[in-house]
Amino acid sequence: MPLKNKELIIKKPQQKRSKAKFEAILRACPRVLAKHGFEKSTTARIALEADVSIGTLYDYFSSKEAVLVACLDYELKTVIDSIADKVAADTTSLQEAIRTFVSIGVDFAFDQRDIIKVLCTQFPSKILELDLAQSKARIEAIGNEFAKHHKFRAKDNSSRLMVFTVTNLFLGFLFRTVAMPEEDFTREAIVDHLTSMLGHYVESEIAIES
């Protein structure tokens, strides 16, 4: 049964010492969830794992659900930063570059499987409270940089639509794999298949600039 709606309050700290405690709580969250499951993962257990007081946790988060959302946001930002770094440094072929980015995303999905599953099944409405708007803008910027780096453009100048389509295909594939993992596919098999799908799509939608 999905959880009843409750307001999620996340207060992001400004000072360096406070940020360290905030991030310690976020890093502790998936470890507690993996060990105890969602129902038995309490704020007290998360605080203990993070080596902070329960009062400190409540300085930043209204509930364990708030910690989960903030944790996934934090990890999503980390993976997008990693992809951005790869775009800036990548000198391989287009297909090899797509495989690198897919691998980063698949690793993210599997590493955060427990949190994503809870969000999708227990309180799906809270997915809307993720900072996806900022993530979308960053993904679009990365897509444009990626296109510039590999000297291609969308044939009909609809590069934003292409980024939107690729992002939704990618995220949909990952959420399906993580939220309903009855099929026993390996990471490598998923990376192979998704790289092939995205590679064919991108190559059919672009014009290489001379």
PDB file of N, CA, C and O in Angstrom, residues 94-95 98 152-156 158-170 193-207:
ATOM      1  N   LEU A  94      31.310   7.504 -31.014  1.00  0.00           N
ATOM      2  CA  LEU A  94      29.977   7.806 -30.492  1.00  0.00           C
ATOM      3  C   LEU A  94      29.395   6.608 -29.757  1.00  0.00           C
ATOM      4  O   LEU A  94      28.873   6.745 -28.646  1.00  0.00           O
ATOM      5  N   GLN A  95      29.482   5.413 -30.340  1.00  0.00           N
ATOM      6  CA  GLN A  95      28.917   4.213 -29.716  1.00  0.00           C
ATOM      7  C   GLN A  95      29.617   3.901 -28.398  1.00  0.00           C
ATOM      8  O   GLN A  95      28.967   3.544 -27.416  1.00  0.00           O
ATOM      9  N   ILE A  98      28.440   6.403 -25.797  1.00  0.00           N
ATOM     10  CA  ILE A  98      27.096   6.067 -25.302  1.00  0.00           C
ATOM     11  C   ILE A  98      27.185   4.925 -24.295  1.00  0.00           C
ATOM     12  O   ILE A  98      26.523   4.950 -23.253  1.00  0.00           O
ATOM     13  N   PHE A 152      27.785  16.542 -34.110  1.00  0.00           N
ATOM     14  CA  PHE A 152      26.547  16.179 -34.772  1.00  0.00           C
ATOM     15  C   PHE A 152      25.416  17.073 -34.273  1.00  0.00           C
ATOM     16  O   PHE A 152      25.523  17.742 -33.260  1.00  0.00           O
ATOM     17  N   ARG A 153      24.341  17.075 -35.020  1.00  0.00           N
ATOM     18  CA  ARG A 153      23.150  17.836 -34.645  1.00  0.00           C
ATOM     19  C   ARG A 153      21.921  17.034 -35.055  1.00  0.00           C
ATOM     20  O   ARG A 153      21.994  16.177 -35.937  1.00  0.00           O
ATOM     21  N   ALA A 154      20.788  17.327 -34.416  1.00  0.00           N
ATOM     22  CA  ALA A 154      19.544  16.679 -34.814  1.00  0.00           C
ATOM     23  C   ALA A 154      19.172  17.121 -36.221  1.00  0.00           C
ATOM     24  O   ALA A 154      19.295  18.291 -36.560  1.00  0.00           O
ATOM     25  N   LYS A 155      18.733  16.183 -37.060  1.00  0.00           N
ATOM     26  CA  LYS A 155      18.447  16.487 -38.464  1.00  0.00           C
ATOM     27  C   LYS A 155      17.397  17.581 -38.629  1.00  0.00           C
ATOM     28  O   LYS A 155      17.473  18.396 -39.526  1.00  0.00           O
ATOM     29  N   ASP A 156      16.382  17.560 -37.764  1.00  0.00           N
ATOM     30  CA  ASP A 156      15.313  18.554 -37.891  1.00  0.00           C
ATOM     31  C   ASP A 156      15.435  19.664 -36.862  1.00  0.00           C
ATOM     32  O   ASP A 156      14.480  20.363 -36.567  1.00  0.00           O
ATOM     33  N   SER A 158      15.593  19.503 -33.774  1.00  0.00           N
ATOM     34  CA  SER A 158      14.826  19.291 -32.543  1.00  0.00           C
ATOM     35  C   SER A 158      15.702  18.583 -31.506  1.00  0.00           C
ATOM     36  O   SER A 158      15.356  17.524 -31.009  1.00  0.00           O
ATOM     37  N   SER A 159      16.857  19.179 -31.197  1.00  0.00           N
ATOM     38  CA  SER A 159      17.798  18.535 -30.284  1.00  0.00           C
ATOM     39  C   SER A 159      17.197  18.356 -28.893  1.00  0.00           C
ATOM     40  O   SER A 159      17.460  17.371 -28.209  1.00  0.00           O
ATOM     41  N   ARG A 160      16.354  19.315 -28.468  1.00  0.00           N
ATOM     42  CA  ARG A 160      15.732  19.188 -27.146  1.00  0.00           C
ATOM     43  C   ARG A 160      14.791  17.988 -27.106  1.00  0.00           C
ATOM     44  O   ARG A 160      14.711  17.287 -26.108  1.00  0.00           O
ATOM     45  N   LEU A 161      14.078  17.777 -28.205  1.00  0.00           N
ATOM     46  CA  LEU A 161      13.169  16.626 -28.269  1.00  0.00           C
ATOM     47  C   LEU A 161      13.959  15.328 -28.246  1.00  0.00           C
ATOM     48  O   LEU A 161      13.556  14.357 -27.609  1.00  0.00           O
ATOM     49  N   MET A 162      15.105  15.314 -28.915  1.00  0.00           N
ATOM     50  CA  MET A 162      15.923  14.108 -28.921  1.00  0.00           C
ATOM     51  C   MET A 162      16.444  13.809 -27.519  1.00  0.00           C
ATOM     52  O   MET A 162      16.406  12.664 -27.060  1.00  0.00           O
ATOM     53  N   VAL A 163      16.922  14.837 -26.817  1.00  0.00           N
ATOM     54  CA  VAL A 163      17.390  14.647 -25.443  1.00  0.00           C
ATOM     55  C   VAL A 163      16.239  14.160 -24.565  1.00  0.00           C
ATOM     56  O   VAL A 163      16.405  13.244 -23.748  1.00  0.00           O
ATOM     57  N   PHE A 164      15.058  14.761 -24.741  1.00  0.00           N
ATOM     58  CA  PHE A 164      13.876  14.354 -23.972  1.00  0.00           C
ATOM     59  C   PHE A 164      13.538  12.885 -24.226  1.00  0.00           C
ATOM     60  O   PHE A 164      13.290  12.116 -23.296  1.00  0.00           O
ATOM     61  N   THR A 165      13.556  12.476 -25.490  1.00  0.00           N
ATOM     62  CA  THR A 165      13.209  11.100 -25.846  1.00  0.00           C
ATOM     63  C   THR A 165      14.224  10.111 -25.299  1.00  0.00           C
ATOM     64  O   THR A 165      13.863   9.091 -24.693  1.00  0.00           O
ATOM     65  N   VAL A 166      15.497  10.412 -25.498  1.00  0.00           N
ATOM     66  CA  VAL A 166      16.551   9.516 -25.022  1.00  0.00           C
ATOM     67  C   VAL A 166      16.514   9.400 -23.503  1.00  0.00           C
ATOM     68  O   VAL A 166      16.625   8.310 -22.933  1.00  0.00           O
ATOM     69  N   THR A 167      16.332  10.543 -22.823  1.00  0.00           N
ATOM     70  CA  THR A 167      16.288  10.535 -21.355  1.00  0.00           C
ATOM     71  C   THR A 167      15.130   9.691 -20.851  1.00  0.00           C
ATOM     72  O   THR A 167      15.286   8.892 -19.915  1.00  0.00           O
ATOM     73  N   ASN A 168      13.960   9.837 -21.452  1.00  0.00           N
ATOM     74  CA  ASN A 168      12.796   9.069 -21.006  1.00  0.00           C
ATOM     75  C   ASN A 168      12.945   7.582 -21.302  1.00  0.00           C
ATOM     76  O   ASN A 168      12.555   6.743 -20.480  1.00  0.00           O
ATOM     77  N   LEU A 169      13.510   7.253 -22.457  1.00  0.00           N
ATOM     78  CA  LEU A 169      13.763   5.854 -22.767  1.00  0.00           C
ATOM     79  C   LEU A 169      14.717   5.248 -21.746  1.00  0.00           C
ATOM     80  O   LEU A 169      14.487   4.166 -21.201  1.00  0.00           O
ATOM     81  N   PHE A 170      15.782   5.977 -21.458  1.00  0.00           N
ATOM     82  CA  PHE A 170      16.809   5.507 -20.528  1.00  0.00           C
ATOM     83  C   PHE A 170      16.249   5.347 -19.127  1.00  0.00           C
ATOM     84  O   PHE A 170      16.359   4.290 -18.494  1.00  0.00           O
ATOM     85  N   HIS A 193      22.367  -4.065 -24.176  1.00  0.00           N
ATOM     86  CA  HIS A 193      21.105  -3.875 -24.888  1.00  0.00           C
ATOM     87  C   HIS A 193      20.734  -2.396 -24.974  1.00  0.00           C
ATOM     88  O   HIS A 193      20.324  -1.905 -26.030  1.00  0.00           O
ATOM     89  N   LEU A 194      20.878  -1.684 -23.857  1.00  0.00           N
ATOM     90  CA  LEU A 194      20.498  -0.273 -23.842  1.00  0.00           C
ATOM     91  C   LEU A 194      21.436   0.564 -24.713  1.00  0.00           C
ATOM     92  O   LEU A 194      20.996   1.496 -25.394  1.00  0.00           O
ATOM     93  N   THR A 195      22.722   0.220 -24.722  1.00  0.00           N
ATOM     94  CA  THR A 195      23.672   0.917 -25.592  1.00  0.00           C
ATOM     95  C   THR A 195      23.287   0.741 -27.056  1.00  0.00           C
ATOM     96  O   THR A 195      23.312   1.693 -27.844  1.00  0.00           O
ATOM     97  N   SER A 196      22.914  -0.475 -27.417  1.00  0.00           N
ATOM     98  CA  SER A 196      22.504  -0.746 -28.791  1.00  0.00           C
ATOM     99  C   SER A 196      21.251   0.039 -29.160  1.00  0.00           C
ATOM    100  O   SER A 196      21.183   0.669 -30.232  1.00  0.00           O
ATOM    101  N   MET A 197      20.252   0.040 -28.266  1.00  0.00           N
ATOM    102  CA  MET A 197      19.006   0.762 -28.519  1.00  0.00           C
ATOM    103  C   MET A 197      19.258   2.257 -28.699  1.00  0.00           C
ATOM    104  O   MET A 197      18.798   2.867 -29.667  1.00  0.00           O
ATOM    105  N   LEU A 198      19.981   2.845 -27.754  1.00  0.00           N
ATOM    106  CA  LEU A 198      20.223   4.281 -27.803  1.00  0.00           C
ATOM    107  C   LEU A 198      21.132   4.647 -28.983  1.00  0.00           C
ATOM    108  O   LEU A 198      20.941   5.678 -29.627  1.00  0.00           O
ATOM    109  N   GLY A 199      22.107   3.796 -29.261  1.00  0.00           N
ATOM    110  CA  GLY A 199      23.013   4.056 -30.375  1.00  0.00           C
ATOM    111  C   GLY A 199      22.269   4.109 -31.692  1.00  0.00           C
ATOM    112  O   GLY A 199      22.474   5.021 -32.504  1.00  0.00           O
ATOM    113  N   HIS A 200      21.378   3.147 -31.919  1.00  0.00           N
ATOM    114  CA  HIS A 200      20.597   3.129 -33.166  1.00  0.00           C
ATOM    115  C   HIS A 200      19.697   4.360 -33.252  1.00  0.00           C
ATOM    116  O   HIS A 200      19.558   4.974 -34.320  1.00  0.00           O
ATOM    117  N   TYR A 201      19.100   4.716 -32.116  1.00  0.00           N
ATOM    118  CA  TYR A 201      18.196   5.870 -32.128  1.00  0.00           C
ATOM    119  C   TYR A 201      18.964   7.160 -32.425  1.00  0.00           C
ATOM    120  O   TYR A 201      18.578   7.942 -33.294  1.00  0.00           O
ATOM    121  N   VAL A 202      20.041   7.382 -31.700  1.00  0.00           N
ATOM    122  CA  VAL A 202      20.812   8.618 -31.876  1.00  0.00           C
ATOM    123  C   VAL A 202      21.343   8.718 -33.303  1.00  0.00           C
ATOM    124  O   VAL A 202      21.249   9.767 -33.952  1.00  0.00           O
ATOM    125  N   GLU A 203      21.890   7.628 -33.824  1.00  0.00           N
ATOM    126  CA  GLU A 203      22.474   7.661 -35.167  1.00  0.00           C
ATOM    127  C   GLU A 203      21.409   7.913 -36.239  1.00  0.00           C
ATOM    128  O   GLU A 203      21.689   8.500 -37.283  1.00  0.00           O
ATOM    129  N   SER A 204      20.169   7.461 -35.998  1.00  0.00           N
ATOM    130  CA  SER A 204      19.112   7.678 -36.976  1.00  0.00           C
ATOM    131  C   SER A 204      18.561   9.096 -36.927  1.00  0.00           C
ATOM    132  O   SER A 204      17.918   9.554 -37.882  1.00  0.00           O
ATOM    133  N   GLU A 205      18.830   9.802 -35.821  1.00  0.00           N
ATOM    134  CA  GLU A 205      18.242  11.126 -35.633  1.00  0.00           C
ATOM    135  C   GLU A 205      19.234  12.271 -35.821  1.00  0.00           C
ATOM    136  O   GLU A 205      18.880  13.433 -35.637  1.00  0.00           O
ATOM    137  N   ILE A 206      20.470  11.955 -36.179  1.00  0.00           N
ATOM    138  CA  ILE A 206      21.475  13.015 -36.258  1.00  0.00           C
ATOM    139  C   ILE A 206      22.065  13.150 -37.650  1.00  0.00           C
ATOM    140  O   ILE A 206      21.982  12.252 -38.481  1.00  0.00           O
ATOM    141  N   ALA A 207      22.635  14.302 -37.874  1.00  0.00           N
ATOM    142  CA  ALA A 207      23.426  14.553 -39.075  1.00  0.00           C
ATOM    143  C   ALA A 207      24.834  14.904 -38.615  1.00  0.00           C
ATOM    144  O   ALA A 207      25.019  15.768 -37.760  1.00  0.00           O
TER     145      ALA A 207
END
